[in-house]
Amino acid sequence: MFHRLGLLLFAATLSATPLFAAEHLLALDPAQSRIDVAVKASLHSFTAHLTTYDATVALDDQGRVAAARLTFPFRALNTGKSERDKAMHTWQQTDTFPEGQFVLTRLQPATSGDAFDVTGQLTLHGVTRELHFPVTIGRQGENYLIDGTAPIDTRNHGLPVIRMFGVLRVDPMVHVRFHLEGRRTS
């Protein structure tokens, strides 16, 4: 449903802004990273996989996440059924709003060493809203592992609830699950 979220999640090229200039970047491994959108509907649930995205994660000198941005093309969200994908593009108005973006604005430590509370700006369907969700940021040797689930209410982005035949509907609350894995570039 977040035709290319997810939260998500990205087809635009990230520009190197001063926010990232003084930082060390995390080189994500696309074979080990994934972004999925879990959707519930009256008759069935499904998961869409984001096949293309551009993520930039910057680390400070101590190796902590200092900034992050994720952009994605909505057409890169694949549910495994072409007719369903086509219907999602119509619902999302992909031709008018081809991209989504998430920009990290705050990362606060939570209850344990690997747990953090994320705040950021999510833009979907041309509407930007603040989003909060938990993540874990761990290390396995040289690899950084970033995992989380972001609940997103599509109605907050001006998208209507999908209804069919008066009784069937798609839940407007979707869950973007992600696993990002990579190594510090320098």
PDB file of C-alpha atoms in Angstrom:
ATOM      1  CA  MET A   1       0.000   0.000   0.000  1.00  0.00           C
ATOM      2  CA  PHE A   2       2.801   2.351   0.483  1.00  0.00           C
ATOM      3  CA  HIS A   3       3.592   1.739  -3.006  1.00  0.00           C
ATOM      4  CA  ARG A   4       7.206   2.141  -2.513  1.00  0.00           C
ATOM      5  CA  LEU A   5       7.506   2.726   1.155  1.00  0.00           C
ATOM      6  CA  GLY A   6       7.715   2.399   2.846  1.00  0.00           C
ATOM      7  CA  LEU A   7       8.033   4.449   5.023  1.00  0.00           C
ATOM      8  CA  LEU A   8       9.660   4.106   3.713  1.00  0.00           C
ATOM      9  CA  LEU A   9      10.922   4.145   2.342  1.00  0.00           C
ATOM     10  CA  PHE A  10      12.910   5.459  -2.619  1.00  0.00           C
ATOM     11  CA  ALA A  11      13.940   6.241  -6.156  1.00  0.00           C
ATOM     12  CA  ALA A  12      15.315   9.714  -6.054  1.00  0.00           C
ATOM     13  CA  THR A  13      19.024  10.305  -5.857  1.00  0.00           C
ATOM     14  CA  LEU A  14      20.145  11.611  -2.505  1.00  0.00           C
ATOM     15  CA  SER A  15      22.121  14.784  -2.719  1.00  0.00           C
ATOM     16  CA  ALA A  16      25.168  15.331  -0.559  1.00  0.00           C
ATOM     17  CA  THR A  17      24.014  18.094   1.743  1.00  0.00           C
ATOM     18  CA  PRO A  18      26.105  19.676   4.492  1.00  0.00           C
ATOM     19  CA  LEU A  19      24.229  17.368   6.889  1.00  0.00           C
ATOM     20  CA  PHE A  20      26.139  14.424   5.411  1.00  0.00           C
ATOM     21  CA  ALA A  21      29.343  16.203   4.362  1.00  0.00           C
ATOM     22  CA  ALA A  22      31.289  15.926   7.663  1.00  0.00           C
ATOM     23  CA  GLU A  23      30.045  12.449   8.461  1.00  0.00           C
ATOM     24  CA  HIS A  24      31.164   8.937   7.596  1.00  0.00           C
ATOM     25  CA  LEU A  25      28.684   7.109   5.413  1.00  0.00           C
ATOM     26  CA  LEU A  26      27.343   3.627   5.895  1.00  0.00           C
ATOM     27  CA  ALA A  27      27.638   1.594   2.671  1.00  0.00           C
ATOM     28  CA  LEU A  28      24.486  -0.529   2.688  1.00  0.00           C
ATOM     29  CA  ASP A  29      24.578  -4.042   1.299  1.00  0.00           C
ATOM     30  CA  PRO A  30      21.519  -4.406  -0.980  1.00  0.00           C
ATOM     31  CA  ALA A  31      21.729  -8.209  -0.840  1.00  0.00           C
ATOM     32  CA  GLN A  32      21.383  -8.157   2.959  1.00  0.00           C
ATOM     33  CA  SER A  33      19.009  -5.174   3.313  1.00  0.00           C
ATOM     34  CA  ARG A  34      15.252  -5.169   2.747  1.00  0.00           C
ATOM     35  CA  ILE A  35      12.209  -2.966   3.136  1.00  0.00           C
ATOM     36  CA  ASP A  36       8.726  -4.517   3.190  1.00  0.00           C
ATOM     37  CA  VAL A  37       5.216  -3.177   3.714  1.00  0.00           C
ATOM     38  CA  ALA A  38       2.703  -5.412   5.524  1.00  0.00           C
ATOM     39  CA  VAL A  39      -0.913  -4.770   4.518  1.00  0.00           C
ATOM     40  CA  LYS A  40      -4.105  -6.246   6.009  1.00  0.00           C
ATOM     41  CA  ALA A  41      -7.340  -6.550   4.070  1.00  0.00           C
ATOM     42  CA  SER A  42     -10.755  -8.092   4.756  1.00  0.00           C
ATOM     43  CA  LEU A  43     -10.110 -11.288   2.820  1.00  0.00           C
ATOM     44  CA  HIS A  44      -6.355 -11.537   2.925  1.00  0.00           C
ATOM     45  CA  SER A  45      -3.157  -9.892   3.982  1.00  0.00           C
ATOM     46  CA  PHE A  46      -0.072  -9.422   1.873  1.00  0.00           C
ATOM     47  CA  THR A  47       3.434  -8.024   2.009  1.00  0.00           C
ATOM     48  CA  ALA A  48       4.861  -5.727  -0.629  1.00  0.00           C
ATOM     49  CA  HIS A  49       8.616  -5.628  -1.172  1.00  0.00           C
ATOM     50  CA  LEU A  50      10.450  -2.440  -2.065  1.00  0.00           C
ATOM     51  CA  THR A  51      12.788  -3.489  -4.874  1.00  0.00           C
ATOM     52  CA  THR A  52      14.589  -0.156  -5.360  1.00  0.00           C
ATOM     53  CA  TYR A  53      15.451   2.592  -2.917  1.00  0.00           C
ATOM     54  CA  ASP A  54      18.228   5.002  -2.138  1.00  0.00           C
ATOM     55  CA  ALA A  55      19.287   5.207   1.492  1.00  0.00           C
ATOM     56  CA  THR A  56      21.997   7.361   2.999  1.00  0.00           C
ATOM     57  CA  VAL A  57      23.018   6.774   6.611  1.00  0.00           C
ATOM     58  CA  ALA A  58      25.714   9.017   8.093  1.00  0.00           C
ATOM     59  CA  LEU A  59      27.770   8.126  11.155  1.00  0.00           C
ATOM     60  CA  ASP A  60      29.596  10.490  13.497  1.00  0.00           C
ATOM     61  CA  ASP A  61      33.241  10.005  14.506  1.00  0.00           C
ATOM     62  CA  GLN A  62      32.176   7.641  17.332  1.00  0.00           C
ATOM     63  CA  GLY A  63      30.273   5.428  14.865  1.00  0.00           C
ATOM     64  CA  ARG A  64      26.783   6.515  15.961  1.00  0.00           C
ATOM     65  CA  VAL A  65      24.021   7.226  13.439  1.00  0.00           C
ATOM     66  CA  ALA A  66      23.992  10.993  12.964  1.00  0.00           C
ATOM     67  CA  ALA A  67      21.673  11.420   9.966  1.00  0.00           C
ATOM     68  CA  ALA A  68      19.637   9.343   7.533  1.00  0.00           C
ATOM     69  CA  ARG A  69      17.527   9.834   4.449  1.00  0.00           C
ATOM     70  CA  LEU A  70      15.613   7.312   2.373  1.00  0.00           C
ATOM     71  CA  THR A  71      13.963   8.014  -0.974  1.00  0.00           C
ATOM     72  CA  PHE A  72      12.062   5.553  -3.141  1.00  0.00           C
ATOM     73  CA  PRO A  73       9.964   5.296  -6.300  1.00  0.00           C
ATOM     74  CA  PHE A  74       6.444   4.084  -5.579  1.00  0.00           C
ATOM     75  CA  ARG A  75       6.615   1.937  -8.696  1.00  0.00           C
ATOM     76  CA  ALA A  76       9.321  -0.132  -6.978  1.00  0.00           C
ATOM     77  CA  LEU A  77       6.836  -1.561  -4.474  1.00  0.00           C
ATOM     78  CA  ASN A  78       6.021  -5.079  -5.636  1.00  0.00           C
ATOM     79  CA  THR A  79       3.202  -7.182  -4.159  1.00  0.00           C
ATOM     80  CA  GLY A  80       3.703 -10.164  -6.463  1.00  0.00           C
ATOM     81  CA  LYS A  81       0.409  -9.527  -8.288  1.00  0.00           C
ATOM     82  CA  SER A  82       0.502  -7.139 -11.234  1.00  0.00           C
ATOM     83  CA  GLU A  83      -3.215  -6.236 -11.033  1.00  0.00           C
ATOM     84  CA  ARG A  84      -2.892  -5.372  -7.344  1.00  0.00           C
ATOM     85  CA  ASP A  85       0.239  -3.304  -8.078  1.00  0.00           C
ATOM     86  CA  LYS A  86      -1.637  -1.459 -10.829  1.00  0.00           C
ATOM     87  CA  ALA A  87      -4.540  -0.719  -8.459  1.00  0.00           C
ATOM     88  CA  MET A  88      -2.102   0.570  -5.812  1.00  0.00           C
ATOM     89  CA  HIS A  89      -0.522   2.941  -8.338  1.00  0.00           C
ATOM     90  CA  THR A  90      -3.944   4.316  -9.220  1.00  0.00           C
ATOM     91  CA  TRP A  91      -4.827   4.739  -5.515  1.00  0.00           C
ATOM     92  CA  GLN A  92      -1.470   6.404  -4.714  1.00  0.00           C
ATOM     93  CA  GLN A  93      -1.579   8.522  -7.918  1.00  0.00           C
ATOM     94  CA  THR A  94       1.953   7.393  -8.731  1.00  0.00           C
ATOM     95  CA  ASP A  95       2.107   9.444 -11.945  1.00  0.00           C
ATOM     96  CA  THR A  96       1.480  12.635  -9.933  1.00  0.00           C
ATOM     97  CA  PHE A  97       3.411  11.585  -6.799  1.00  0.00           C
ATOM     98  CA  PRO A  98       6.153   9.225  -8.060  1.00  0.00           C
ATOM     99  CA  GLU A  99       8.416   9.292  -4.994  1.00  0.00           C
ATOM    100  CA  GLY A 100       8.328   8.990  -1.245  1.00  0.00           C
ATOM    101  CA  GLN A 101      10.930  10.074   1.272  1.00  0.00           C
ATOM    102  CA  PHE A 102      11.837   9.671   4.931  1.00  0.00           C
ATOM    103  CA  VAL A 103      14.311  12.035   6.626  1.00  0.00           C
ATOM    104  CA  LEU A 104      15.556  11.346  10.153  1.00  0.00           C
ATOM    105  CA  THR A 105      15.170  14.376  12.429  1.00  0.00           C
ATOM    106  CA  ARG A 106      15.942  12.841  15.844  1.00  0.00           C
ATOM    107  CA  LEU A 107      17.372   9.595  17.210  1.00  0.00           C
ATOM    108  CA  GLN A 108      17.049   9.121  20.984  1.00  0.00           C
ATOM    109  CA  PRO A 109      18.380   6.205  23.057  1.00  0.00           C
ATOM    110  CA  ALA A 110      15.593   4.028  24.479  1.00  0.00           C
ATOM    111  CA  THR A 111      15.610   1.467  27.263  1.00  0.00           C
ATOM    112  CA  SER A 112      18.511  -0.753  26.172  1.00  0.00           C
ATOM    113  CA  GLY A 113      21.861  -0.173  24.479  1.00  0.00           C
ATOM    114  CA  ASP A 114      20.694  -1.156  20.977  1.00  0.00           C
ATOM    115  CA  ALA A 115      17.175   0.367  21.176  1.00  0.00           C
ATOM    116  CA  PHE A 116      16.367   3.848  19.909  1.00  0.00           C
ATOM    117  CA  ASP A 117      13.305   6.014  19.312  1.00  0.00           C
ATOM    118  CA  VAL A 118      13.237   7.554  15.838  1.00  0.00           C
ATOM    119  CA  THR A 119      11.503  10.751  14.781  1.00  0.00           C
ATOM    120  CA  GLY A 120      11.468  11.830  11.183  1.00  0.00           C
ATOM    121  CA  GLN A 121       9.559  13.404   8.340  1.00  0.00           C
ATOM    122  CA  LEU A 122       7.738  10.997   5.992  1.00  0.00           C
ATOM    123  CA  THR A 123       6.482  12.284   2.654  1.00  0.00           C
ATOM    124  CA  LEU A 124       3.899  10.167   0.818  1.00  0.00           C
ATOM    125  CA  HIS A 125       1.353  11.235  -1.765  1.00  0.00           C
ATOM    126  CA  GLY A 126       2.808  14.750  -1.580  1.00  0.00           C
ATOM    127  CA  VAL A 127       2.014  15.092   2.139  1.00  0.00           C
ATOM    128  CA  THR A 128       4.733  15.304   4.804  1.00  0.00           C
ATOM    129  CA  ARG A 129       3.987  14.175   8.345  1.00  0.00           C
ATOM    130  CA  GLU A 130       6.081  13.478  11.423  1.00  0.00           C
ATOM    131  CA  LEU A 131       6.603   9.788  12.124  1.00  0.00           C
ATOM    132  CA  HIS A 132       7.793   8.066  15.337  1.00  0.00           C
ATOM    133  CA  PHE A 133       8.884   4.427  15.656  1.00  0.00           C
ATOM    134  CA  PRO A 134      11.422   2.246  17.504  1.00  0.00           C
ATOM    135  CA  VAL A 135      14.585   0.810  15.932  1.00  0.00           C
ATOM    136  CA  THR A 136      17.513  -1.274  17.018  1.00  0.00           C
ATOM    137  CA  ILE A 137      21.001  -0.438  15.828  1.00  0.00           C
ATOM    138  CA  GLY A 138      23.463  -3.214  16.437  1.00  0.00           C
ATOM    139  CA  ARG A 139      26.858  -4.349  15.269  1.00  0.00           C
ATOM    140  CA  GLN A 140      28.174  -7.720  14.140  1.00  0.00           C
ATOM    141  CA  GLY A 141      31.871  -7.248  13.640  1.00  0.00           C
ATOM    142  CA  GLU A 142      32.237  -4.457  11.074  1.00  0.00           C
ATOM    143  CA  ASN A 143      28.582  -4.640   9.999  1.00  0.00           C
ATOM    144  CA  TYR A 144      25.909  -2.264  11.245  1.00  0.00           C
ATOM    145  CA  LEU A 145      22.412  -3.788  11.549  1.00  0.00           C
ATOM    146  CA  ILE A 146      19.443  -1.408  11.631  1.00  0.00           C
ATOM    147  CA  ASP A 147      16.013  -2.987  12.199  1.00  0.00           C
ATOM    148  CA  GLY A 148      12.589  -1.565  12.830  1.00  0.00           C
ATOM    149  CA  THR A 149       8.898  -1.420  12.076  1.00  0.00           C
ATOM    150  CA  ALA A 150       7.143   1.861  11.349  1.00  0.00           C
ATOM    151  CA  PRO A 151       3.329   1.936  11.579  1.00  0.00           C
ATOM    152  CA  ILE A 152       1.878   4.328   8.998  1.00  0.00           C
ATOM    153  CA  ASP A 153      -1.714   5.462   8.686  1.00  0.00           C
ATOM    154  CA  THR A 154      -2.213   6.175   4.990  1.00  0.00           C
ATOM    155  CA  ARG A 155      -5.119   8.524   5.783  1.00  0.00           C
ATOM    156  CA  ASN A 156      -2.592  10.935   7.345  1.00  0.00           C
ATOM    157  CA  HIS A 157      -1.154  11.385   3.851  1.00  0.00           C
ATOM    158  CA  GLY A 158      -4.447  12.185   2.127  1.00  0.00           C
ATOM    159  CA  LEU A 159      -5.064   8.666   0.828  1.00  0.00           C
ATOM    160  CA  PRO A 160      -8.607   7.280   0.991  1.00  0.00           C
ATOM    161  CA  VAL A 161      -9.508   3.966   2.618  1.00  0.00           C
ATOM    162  CA  ILE A 162      -9.844   1.317  -0.092  1.00  0.00           C
ATOM    163  CA  ARG A 163     -13.298  -0.304  -0.037  1.00  0.00           C
ATOM    164  CA  MET A 164     -14.809  -2.865  -2.375  1.00  0.00           C
ATOM    165  CA  PHE A 165     -18.379  -4.090  -2.652  1.00  0.00           C
ATOM    166  CA  GLY A 166     -19.387  -2.110   0.428  1.00  0.00           C
ATOM    167  CA  VAL A 167     -18.009  -4.654   2.932  1.00  0.00           C
ATOM    168  CA  LEU A 168     -14.438  -5.412   1.935  1.00  0.00           C
ATOM    169  CA  ARG A 169     -11.712  -2.970   2.833  1.00  0.00           C
ATOM    170  CA  VAL A 170      -7.973  -2.545   3.079  1.00  0.00           C
ATOM    171  CA  ASP A 171      -6.762  -1.448   6.515  1.00  0.00           C
ATOM    172  CA  PRO A 172      -5.316   2.075   6.159  1.00  0.00           C
ATOM    173  CA  MET A 173      -2.734   1.230   8.844  1.00  0.00           C
ATOM    174  CA  VAL A 174       0.259  -0.449   7.209  1.00  0.00           C
ATOM    175  CA  HIS A 175       3.535  -1.534   8.772  1.00  0.00           C
ATOM    176  CA  VAL A 176       6.865  -0.870   7.101  1.00  0.00           C
ATOM    177  CA  ARG A 177       9.421  -3.432   8.259  1.00  0.00           C
ATOM    178  CA  PHE A 178      13.044  -2.910   7.414  1.00  0.00           C
ATOM    179  CA  HIS A 179      16.466  -4.420   7.877  1.00  0.00           C
ATOM    180  CA  LEU A 180      19.401  -2.323   6.696  1.00  0.00           C
ATOM    181  CA  GLU A 181      22.881  -3.777   6.824  1.00  0.00           C
ATOM    182  CA  GLY A 182      26.152  -2.155   5.865  1.00  0.00           C
ATOM    183  CA  ARG A 183      29.690  -1.068   6.722  1.00  0.00           C
ATOM    184  CA  ARG A 184      31.248   2.269   7.499  1.00  0.00           C
ATOM    185  CA  THR A 185      32.973   3.669   4.395  1.00  0.00           C
ATOM    186  CA  SER A 186      35.907   5.331   6.148  1.00  0.00           C
TER     187      SER A 186
END
